[in-house]
Amino acid sequence: MAGFLDARPRVGYFYTGKNSERQVIDNIRNILVKDYYSHPVVVHENSSVYDAIVIMFTEDVGTIFVVDENSTLTGVVSRKDLLRASIGKQELNSLPVAIIMTRMPNVTYCFKEEVLVDVGCKLMNREIDALPVVEKTENGLLVIGRVSKTNITRAFVDLSNNRDGIVEE
Ligand code: ADP
C-alpha cells in the first residue's frame, strides 16, 4: 500500500489522502540524479579530436565532457561534433577538441540532488543526449558524473519493476 497508508504512534494506520495518480507522480519525483548517474568520460581540452574519437569509441559513450587541469568543466563534444570535424579537411591529430566543442557557459549541466525527471526535461528542451553532473568548487564546476537518456530509461524501467535505483560504479 506504499504511499496510500501511513502509520503514527497511538493512531495506527491512516489514509494519506493521496490518489493513485498523485502517488505515481510522487514516486517519480523521489528519484534523484544521485540514484542513477554514471561515471563521466572526460578528455582534457588540449586533447586532439582524433583522441576524442578513440575515447568515445572505446568507452562506448555518445558524449564526452571536456575539462581543464583541475577537472573542471570547459565543454562538451558529441558524436555529431566529431563527425562534423572528421568530414572537413582538417588534420584530426593536431586539431584540439577545444576548437570544436560546445563551450562554457553554453553547457547544460545538473547537480546530484536534482530530481531526475527534471534533468529529463532539460535533455528534451535542449535536444541533447546527455549532460554532466557537477559540483561547485572554487575553481569552477567539477565534473563528477553523467546523466544520459539511458540513465533515465533505466530509472523508468526500475520504477515499473518496483526496484531501487543503483548508482553505476
Ligand atoms: P549528437 O551529436 O550525437 O546528436 P547531441 O544531440 O547530444 O548528440 O548533441 C547535439 C549538439 O549539442 C552538439 O553540438 C553538442 O556539442 C551539444 N551538446 C551536447 N550535450 C550538451 C550539453 N550538455 N550542453 C550543451 N550542449 C550540448
CSV table of N, CA, C and O in Angstrom, one decimal, residues 36-143:
chain,number,residue,atom,x,y,z
A,36,TYR,N,21.0,7.5,-10.0
A,36,TYR,CA,21.1,6.9,-11.3
A,36,TYR,C,22.3,7.3,-12.2
A,36,TYR,O,22.4,6.9,-13.3
A,37,TYR,N,23.0,8.3,-11.7
A,37,TYR,CA,24.1,8.8,-12.6
A,37,TYR,C,25.2,7.9,-12.8
A,37,TYR,O,25.4,7.0,-12.0
A,38,SER,N,25.9,8.0,-14.0
A,38,SER,CA,27.0,7.2,-14.3
A,38,SER,C,28.3,7.9,-14.2
A,38,SER,O,28.3,9.2,-14.1
A,39,HIS,N,29.4,7.2,-14.3
A,39,HIS,CA,30.7,7.9,-14.3
A,39,HIS,C,30.9,8.6,-15.6
A,39,HIS,O,30.5,8.2,-16.6
A,40,PRO,N,31.5,9.8,-15.5
A,40,PRO,CA,31.7,10.6,-16.7
A,40,PRO,C,32.9,10.1,-17.5
A,40,PRO,O,33.9,9.6,-16.9
A,41,VAL,N,32.8,10.3,-18.8
A,41,VAL,CA,34.0,10.1,-19.6
A,41,VAL,C,34.5,11.5,-20.0
A,41,VAL,O,33.7,12.3,-20.6
A,42,VAL,N,35.7,11.8,-19.7
A,42,VAL,CA,36.3,13.2,-19.9
A,42,VAL,C,37.5,13.1,-20.7
A,42,VAL,O,38.3,12.1,-20.8
A,43,VAL,N,37.8,14.3,-21.4
A,43,VAL,CA,39.1,14.5,-22.1
A,43,VAL,C,39.6,15.9,-21.7
A,43,VAL,O,38.8,16.7,-21.4
A,44,HIS,N,40.9,16.0,-21.7
A,44,HIS,CA,41.5,17.3,-21.4
A,44,HIS,C,41.3,18.2,-22.6
A,44,HIS,O,41.2,17.7,-23.8
A,45,GLU,N,41.1,19.5,-22.4
A,45,GLU,CA,40.8,20.4,-23.5
A,45,GLU,C,41.9,20.5,-24.6
A,45,GLU,O,41.7,20.9,-25.7
A,46,ASN,N,43.1,20.1,-24.2
A,46,ASN,CA,44.2,20.1,-25.2
A,46,ASN,C,44.3,18.8,-26.0
A,46,ASN,O,45.1,18.7,-26.9
A,47,SER,N,43.4,17.8,-25.7
A,47,SER,CA,43.4,16.5,-26.4
A,47,SER,C,43.0,16.8,-27.8
A,47,SER,O,42.3,17.8,-28.1
A,48,SER,N,43.5,15.9,-28.7
A,48,SER,CA,43.1,16.1,-30.2
A,48,SER,C,41.7,15.5,-30.4
A,48,SER,O,41.2,14.7,-29.7
A,49,VAL,N,41.2,15.9,-31.5
A,49,VAL,CA,39.9,15.4,-32.0
A,49,VAL,C,40.0,13.9,-32.2
A,49,VAL,O,39.1,13.1,-31.9
A,50,TYR,N,41.2,13.5,-32.8
A,50,TYR,CA,41.4,12.1,-33.0
A,50,TYR,C,41.3,11.3,-31.7
A,50,TYR,O,40.7,10.2,-31.6
A,51,ASP,N,42.0,11.8,-30.6
A,51,ASP,CA,42.0,11.1,-29.3
A,51,ASP,C,40.5,11.0,-28.8
A,51,ASP,O,40.1,10.0,-28.2
A,52,ALA,N,39.8,12.1,-29.0
A,52,ALA,CA,38.4,12.1,-28.5
A,52,ALA,C,37.5,11.0,-29.2
A,52,ALA,O,36.7,10.3,-28.6
A,53,ILE,N,37.8,10.9,-30.5
A,53,ILE,CA,37.1,9.8,-31.3
A,53,ILE,C,37.4,8.4,-30.7
A,53,ILE,O,36.5,7.6,-30.5
A,54,VAL,N,38.7,8.2,-30.5
A,54,VAL,CA,39.1,6.9,-29.9
A,54,VAL,C,38.5,6.6,-28.6
A,54,VAL,O,38.0,5.6,-28.3
A,55,ILE,N,38.5,7.7,-27.7
A,55,ILE,CA,37.9,7.5,-26.4
A,55,ILE,C,36.4,7.3,-26.5
A,55,ILE,O,35.8,6.4,-25.8
A,56,MET,N,35.7,8.0,-27.3
A,56,MET,CA,34.3,7.8,-27.5
A,56,MET,C,34.0,6.4,-27.9
A,56,MET,O,33.0,5.7,-27.4
A,57,PHE,N,34.8,5.9,-28.8
A,57,PHE,CA,34.6,4.5,-29.3
A,57,PHE,C,34.9,3.5,-28.3
A,57,PHE,O,34.1,2.6,-28.0
A,58,THR,N,36.1,3.6,-27.6
A,58,THR,CA,36.5,2.6,-26.6
A,58,THR,C,35.6,2.6,-25.3
A,58,THR,O,35.4,1.6,-24.7
A,59,GLU,N,35.2,3.8,-24.9
A,59,GLU,CA,34.4,3.9,-23.7
A,59,GLU,C,32.9,3.7,-24.0
A,59,GLU,O,32.1,3.7,-23.0
A,60,ASP,N,32.5,3.6,-25.3
A,60,ASP,CA,31.1,3.3,-25.6
A,60,ASP,C,30.1,4.4,-25.1
A,60,ASP,O,29.1,4.0,-24.4
A,61,VAL,N,30.4,5.7,-25.3
A,61,VAL,CA,29.5,6.7,-24.9
A,61,VAL,C,29.3,7.6,-26.1
A,61,VAL,O,30.0,7.6,-27.1
A,62,GLY,N,28.2,8.4,-26.0
A,62,GLY,CA,27.9,9.3,-27.1
A,62,GLY,C,28.3,10.7,-26.9
A,62,GLY,O,28.3,11.6,-27.8
A,63,THR,N,28.7,11.0,-25.6
A,63,THR,CA,29.0,12.4,-25.2
A,63,THR,C,30.3,12.4,-24.4
A,63,THR,O,30.3,11.5,-23.4
A,64,ILE,N,31.2,13.2,-24.6
A,64,ILE,CA,32.4,13.3,-23.8
A,64,ILE,C,32.5,14.7,-23.2
A,64,ILE,O,32.2,15.7,-23.9
A,65,PHE,N,32.8,14.8,-22.0
A,65,PHE,CA,32.9,16.1,-21.3
A,65,PHE,C,34.4,16.6,-21.4
A,65,PHE,O,35.3,15.8,-21.2
A,66,VAL,N,34.6,17.9,-21.6
A,66,VAL,CA,35.9,18.4,-21.8
A,66,VAL,C,36.3,19.2,-20.5
A,66,VAL,O,35.4,20.0,-20.0
A,67,VAL,N,37.5,18.9,-20.0
A,67,VAL,CA,37.9,19.5,-18.7
A,67,VAL,C,39.2,20.2,-18.8
A,67,VAL,O,40.0,19.9,-19.7
A,68,ASP,N,39.5,21.0,-17.8
A,68,ASP,CA,40.9,21.6,-17.7
A,68,ASP,C,41.7,20.8,-16.7
A,68,ASP,O,41.3,19.7,-16.2
A,69,GLU,N,42.9,21.3,-16.3
A,69,GLU,CA,43.8,20.6,-15.4
A,69,GLU,C,43.2,20.4,-14.0
A,69,GLU,O,43.7,19.5,-13.3
A,70,ASN,N,42.2,21.1,-13.7
A,70,ASN,CA,41.5,21.0,-12.4
A,70,ASN,C,40.3,20.0,-12.4
A,70,ASN,O,39.5,19.9,-11.5
A,71,SER,N,40.1,19.4,-13.6
A,71,SER,CA,38.9,18.6,-13.8
A,71,SER,C,37.7,19.4,-13.8
A,71,SER,O,36.6,18.8,-13.5
A,72,THR,N,37.8,20.7,-14.0
A,72,THR,CA,36.5,21.5,-14.1
A,72,THR,C,36.1,21.6,-15.5
A,72,THR,O,36.9,21.6,-16.5
A,73,LEU,N,34.8,21.7,-15.7
A,73,LEU,CA,34.1,21.6,-17.0
A,73,LEU,C,34.4,22.8,-17.8
A,73,LEU,O,34.3,24.0,-17.4
A,74,THR,N,34.9,22.5,-19.1
A,74,THR,CA,35.1,23.6,-20.0
A,74,THR,C,34.2,23.4,-21.3
A,74,THR,O,33.9,24.4,-22.0
A,75,GLY,N,33.8,22.2,-21.5
A,75,GLY,CA,33.0,22.0,-22.7
A,75,GLY,C,32.4,20.6,-22.8
A,75,GLY,O,32.6,19.8,-22.0
A,76,VAL,N,31.8,20.3,-24.0
A,76,VAL,CA,31.2,19.0,-24.3
A,76,VAL,C,31.3,18.7,-25.8
A,76,VAL,O,31.2,19.7,-26.6
A,77,VAL,N,31.7,17.5,-26.1
A,77,VAL,CA,31.7,17.1,-27.5
A,77,VAL,C,30.8,15.9,-27.7
A,77,VAL,O,30.8,14.9,-26.9
A,78,SER,N,30.0,15.9,-28.8
A,78,SER,CA,29.1,14.8,-29.1
A,78,SER,C,29.5,14.1,-30.4
A,78,SER,O,30.5,14.6,-31.0
A,79,ARG,N,28.8,13.1,-30.7
A,79,ARG,CA,29.1,12.3,-31.9
A,79,ARG,C,29.1,13.2,-33.1
A,79,ARG,O,30.0,13.2,-34.0
A,80,LYS,N,28.1,14.1,-33.2
A,80,LYS,CA,27.9,14.9,-34.4
A,80,LYS,C,29.1,15.9,-34.5
A,80,LYS,O,29.5,16.2,-35.6
A,81,ASP,N,29.5,16.5,-33.4
A,81,ASP,CA,30.6,17.4,-33.4
A,81,ASP,C,31.9,16.7,-34.0
A,81,ASP,O,32.6,17.3,-34.8
A,82,LEU,N,32.1,15.4,-33.6
A,82,LEU,CA,33.3,14.7,-34.1
A,82,LEU,C,33.1,14.3,-35.5
A,82,LEU,O,34.1,14.4,-36.3
A,83,LEU,N,31.9,14.0,-35.9
A,83,LEU,CA,31.6,13.6,-37.3
A,83,LEU,C,31.9,14.9,-38.2
A,83,LEU,O,32.5,14.8,-39.3
A,84,ARG,N,31.3,16.0,-37.7
A,84,ARG,CA,31.5,17.3,-38.5
A,84,ARG,C,33.0,17.6,-38.7
A,84,ARG,O,33.4,17.9,-39.8
A,85,ALA,N,33.7,17.4,-37.6
A,85,ALA,CA,35.2,17.7,-37.7
A,85,ALA,C,35.8,16.7,-38.7
A,85,ALA,O,36.8,17.1,-39.4
A,86,SER,N,35.4,15.5,-38.7
A,86,SER,CA,36.0,14.4,-39.5
A,86,SER,C,35.7,14.6,-41.0
A,86,SER,O,36.5,14.1,-41.8
A,87,ILE,N,34.6,15.2,-41.4
A,87,ILE,CA,34.3,15.3,-42.8
A,87,ILE,C,35.0,16.6,-43.4
A,87,ILE,O,34.9,16.7,-44.6
A,88,GLY,N,35.6,17.4,-42.5
A,88,GLY,CA,36.3,18.5,-43.0
A,88,GLY,C,37.7,18.1,-43.5
A,88,GLY,O,38.0,16.9,-43.5
A,89,LYS,N,38.5,19.0,-43.9
A,89,LYS,CA,39.8,18.6,-44.5
A,89,LYS,C,40.9,18.9,-43.4
A,89,LYS,O,42.1,19.0,-43.7
A,90,GLN,N,40.5,18.8,-42.1
A,90,GLN,CA,41.4,19.2,-41.1
A,90,GLN,C,42.2,17.9,-40.6
A,90,GLN,O,41.7,16.8,-40.7
A,91,GLU,N,43.4,18.2,-40.1
A,91,GLU,CA,44.2,17.1,-39.6
A,91,GLU,C,43.8,16.8,-38.1
A,91,GLU,O,44.0,17.6,-37.2
A,92,LEU,N,43.1,15.7,-37.9
A,92,LEU,CA,42.4,15.4,-36.7
A,92,LEU,C,43.4,15.2,-35.5
A,92,LEU,O,43.1,15.4,-34.3
A,93,ASN,N,44.6,14.8,-35.8
A,93,ASN,CA,45.6,14.6,-34.7
A,93,ASN,C,46.1,15.9,-34.2
A,93,ASN,O,46.6,15.9,-33.0
A,94,SER,N,46.1,16.9,-34.9
A,94,SER,CA,46.6,18.2,-34.4
A,94,SER,C,45.5,19.2,-34.2
A,94,SER,O,45.8,20.4,-33.8
A,95,LEU,N,44.2,18.8,-34.3
A,95,LEU,CA,43.1,19.7,-34.1
A,95,LEU,C,42.6,19.5,-32.6
A,95,LEU,O,42.1,18.5,-32.3
A,96,PRO,N,42.8,20.5,-31.7
A,96,PRO,CA,42.4,20.4,-30.3
A,96,PRO,C,40.9,20.3,-30.2
A,96,PRO,O,40.2,21.0,-31.0
A,97,VAL,N,40.4,19.4,-29.3
A,97,VAL,CA,39.0,19.3,-29.1
A,97,VAL,C,38.3,20.6,-28.7
A,97,VAL,O,37.1,20.8,-29.0
A,98,ALA,N,39.1,21.4,-28.0
A,98,ALA,CA,38.6,22.7,-27.6
A,98,ALA,C,38.1,23.6,-28.7
A,98,ALA,O,37.2,24.5,-28.5
A,99,ILE,N,38.6,23.4,-29.9
A,99,ILE,CA,38.2,24.2,-31.1
A,99,ILE,C,36.8,23.8,-31.5
A,99,ILE,O,36.0,24.7,-32.0
A,100,ILE,N,36.4,22.5,-31.4
A,100,ILE,CA,35.1,22.1,-31.9
A,100,ILE,C,34.0,21.9,-30.9
A,100,ILE,O,32.9,21.7,-31.2
A,101,MET,N,34.4,22.0,-29.6
A,101,MET,CA,33.4,21.6,-28.5
A,101,MET,C,32.4,22.7,-28.4
A,101,MET,O,32.6,23.9,-28.8
A,102,THR,N,31.2,22.4,-27.7
A,102,THR,CA,30.3,23.4,-27.2
A,102,THR,C,30.9,23.8,-25.9
A,102,THR,O,31.1,23.0,-25.0
A,103,ARG,N,31.1,25.1,-25.7
A,103,ARG,CA,31.9,25.5,-24.6
A,103,ARG,C,31.1,26.2,-23.5
A,103,ARG,O,30.0,26.7,-23.8
A,104,MET,N,31.6,26.3,-22.3
A,104,MET,CA,31.0,27.0,-21.2
A,104,MET,C,31.0,28.5,-21.6
A,104,MET,O,31.9,29.0,-22.2
A,105,PRO,N,29.9,29.2,-21.3
A,105,PRO,CA,28.8,28.9,-20.4
A,105,PRO,C,27.6,28.3,-21.1
A,105,PRO,O,26.5,28.3,-20.5
A,106,ASN,N,27.8,27.7,-22.3
A,106,ASN,CA,26.7,27.2,-23.0
A,106,ASN,C,26.4,25.7,-22.7
A,106,ASN,O,25.5,25.1,-23.4
A,107,VAL,N,27.1,25.1,-21.8
A,107,VAL,CA,26.9,23.7,-21.5
A,107,VAL,C,25.8,23.6,-20.4
A,107,VAL,O,25.8,24.3,-19.4
A,108,THR,N,24.8,22.7,-20.7
A,108,THR,CA,23.8,22.4,-19.8
A,108,THR,C,24.3,21.3,-18.8
A,108,THR,O,24.8,20.3,-19.2
A,109,TYR,N,24.1,21.6,-17.5
A,109,TYR,CA,24.6,20.6,-16.5
A,109,TYR,C,23.6,20.4,-15.4
A,109,TYR,O,22.6,21.1,-15.4
A,110,CYS,N,23.9,19.5,-14.5
A,110,CYS,CA,23.0,19.3,-13.3
A,110,CYS,C,23.8,19.0,-12.1
A,110,CYS,O,25.0,18.7,-12.2
A,111,PHE,N,23.1,18.9,-11.0
A,111,PHE,CA,23.7,18.6,-9.7
A,111,PHE,C,23.1,17.2,-9.2
A,111,PHE,O,22.0,16.9,-9.6
A,112,LYS,N,23.9,16.6,-8.3
A,112,LYS,CA,23.5,15.3,-7.8
A,112,LYS,C,22.1,15.2,-7.1
A,112,LYS,O,21.4,14.2,-7.2
A,113,GLU,N,21.7,16.4,-6.5
A,113,GLU,CA,20.5,16.4,-5.7
A,113,GLU,C,19.2,16.7,-6.5
A,113,GLU,O,18.1,16.8,-6.0
A,114,GLU,N,19.4,17.0,-7.8
A,114,GLU,CA,18.3,17.4,-8.7
A,114,GLU,C,17.4,16.2,-8.9
A,114,GLU,O,17.8,15.0,-8.9
A,115,VAL,N,16.1,16.5,-9.2
A,115,VAL,CA,15.1,15.4,-9.5
A,115,VAL,C,15.4,14.9,-10.9
A,115,VAL,O,15.6,15.7,-11.8
A,116,LEU,N,15.5,13.6,-11.1
A,116,LEU,CA,16.0,13.0,-12.3
A,116,LEU,C,15.1,13.4,-13.5
A,116,LEU,O,15.5,13.7,-14.6
A,117,VAL,N,13.8,13.4,-13.3
A,117,VAL,CA,12.8,13.7,-14.4
A,117,VAL,C,13.0,15.2,-14.8
A,117,VAL,O,12.8,15.5,-16.0
A,118,ASP,N,13.4,16.1,-13.9
A,118,ASP,CA,13.7,17.5,-14.3
A,118,ASP,C,14.9,17.5,-15.3
A,118,ASP,O,15.0,18.4,-16.2
A,119,VAL,N,15.9,16.6,-15.0
A,119,VAL,CA,17.0,16.6,-15.9
A,119,VAL,C,16.5,16.0,-17.3
A,119,VAL,O,17.0,16.5,-18.4
A,120,GLY,N,15.6,15.1,-17.3
A,120,GLY,CA,15.0,14.6,-18.5
A,120,GLY,C,14.4,15.7,-19.3
A,120,GLY,O,14.5,15.8,-20.5
A,121,CYS,N,13.7,16.7,-18.6
A,121,CYS,CA,13.1,17.9,-19.3
A,121,CYS,C,14.2,18.7,-19.9
A,121,CYS,O,14.1,19.2,-21.0
A,122,LYS,N,15.4,18.9,-19.2
A,122,LYS,CA,16.5,19.6,-19.8
A,122,LYS,C,16.9,19.0,-21.1
A,122,LYS,O,17.2,19.6,-22.1
A,123,LEU,N,17.1,17.6,-21.1
A,123,LEU,CA,17.6,16.9,-22.3
A,123,LEU,C,16.6,17.1,-23.4
A,123,LEU,O,17.0,17.4,-24.5
A,124,MET,N,15.3,17.0,-23.1
A,124,MET,CA,14.3,17.2,-24.2
A,124,MET,C,14.3,18.6,-24.7
A,124,MET,O,14.3,18.9,-25.9
A,125,ASN,N,14.2,19.6,-23.8
A,125,ASN,CA,14.1,21.0,-24.2
A,125,ASN,C,15.3,21.5,-25.0
A,125,ASN,O,15.2,22.3,-25.9
A,126,ARG,N,16.5,21.0,-24.6
A,126,ARG,CA,17.7,21.5,-25.3
A,126,ARG,C,18.1,20.5,-26.5
A,126,ARG,O,19.1,20.8,-27.1
A,127,GLU,N,17.3,19.5,-26.6
A,127,GLU,CA,17.6,18.5,-27.7
A,127,GLU,C,19.0,17.9,-27.7
A,127,GLU,O,19.7,18.0,-28.7
A,128,ILE,N,19.4,17.5,-26.5
A,128,ILE,CA,20.7,16.9,-26.3
A,128,ILE,C,20.5,15.5,-25.7
A,128,ILE,O,19.4,15.2,-25.2
A,129,ASP,N,21.6,14.7,-25.7
A,129,ASP,CA,21.5,13.3,-25.3
A,129,ASP,C,22.0,13.1,-23.9
A,129,ASP,O,21.7,12.1,-23.2
A,130,ALA,N,22.9,14.0,-23.4
A,130,ALA,CA,23.5,13.7,-22.0
A,130,ALA,C,23.9,15.1,-21.4
A,130,ALA,O,24.1,16.0,-22.2
A,131,LEU,N,24.1,15.1,-20.1
A,131,LEU,CA,24.7,16.2,-19.5
A,131,LEU,C,25.6,15.8,-18.3
A,131,LEU,O,25.4,14.8,-17.7
A,132,PRO,N,26.5,16.7,-18.0
A,132,PRO,CA,27.4,16.4,-16.9
A,132,PRO,C,26.8,16.7,-15.5
A,132,PRO,O,26.0,17.6,-15.4
A,133,VAL,N,27.1,15.8,-14.6
A,133,VAL,CA,26.7,16.1,-13.2
A,133,VAL,C,27.9,16.8,-12.6
A,133,VAL,O,29.1,16.3,-12.7
A,134,VAL,N,27.7,17.9,-11.9
A,134,VAL,CA,28.8,18.7,-11.4
A,134,VAL,C,28.7,19.1,-9.9
A,134,VAL,O,27.6,19.0,-9.4
A,135,GLU,N,29.8,19.5,-9.4
A,135,GLU,CA,29.9,20.1,-8.0
A,135,GLU,C,30.6,21.4,-8.1
A,135,GLU,O,31.6,21.5,-8.8
A,136,LYS,N,30.0,22.4,-7.4
A,136,LYS,CA,30.7,23.7,-7.4
A,136,LYS,C,32.0,23.7,-6.6
A,136,LYS,O,32.0,23.2,-5.5
A,137,THR,N,33.1,24.2,-7.1
A,137,THR,CA,34.3,24.3,-6.4
A,137,THR,C,34.9,25.7,-6.6
A,137,THR,O,34.3,26.4,-7.4
A,138,GLU,N,35.9,26.0,-5.9
A,138,GLU,CA,36.5,27.4,-6.1
A,138,GLU,C,37.1,27.6,-7.5
A,138,GLU,O,37.2,28.7,-7.9
A,139,ASN,N,37.4,26.5,-8.1
A,139,ASN,CA,38.0,26.6,-9.5
A,139,ASN,C,36.9,26.6,-10.6
A,139,ASN,O,37.2,26.9,-11.7
A,140,GLY,N,35.7,26.2,-10.3
A,140,GLY,CA,34.7,26.1,-11.3
A,140,GLY,C,33.8,24.9,-11.0
A,140,GLY,O,33.6,24.6,-9.8
A,141,LEU,N,33.3,24.3,-12.0
A,141,LEU,CA,32.4,23.1,-11.9
A,141,LEU,C,33.1,21.8,-12.1
A,141,LEU,O,33.6,21.5,-13.2
A,142,LEU,N,33.3,21.1,-11.0
A,142,LEU,CA,34.0,19.8,-11.0
A,142,LEU,C,33.0,18.8,-11.6
A,142,LEU,O,31.9,18.6,-11.2
A,143,VAL,N,33.5,18.0,-12.6
A,143,VAL,CA,32.7,17.0,-13.3
A,143,VAL,C,32.7,15.7,-12.5
A,143,VAL,O,33.8,15.1,-12.3
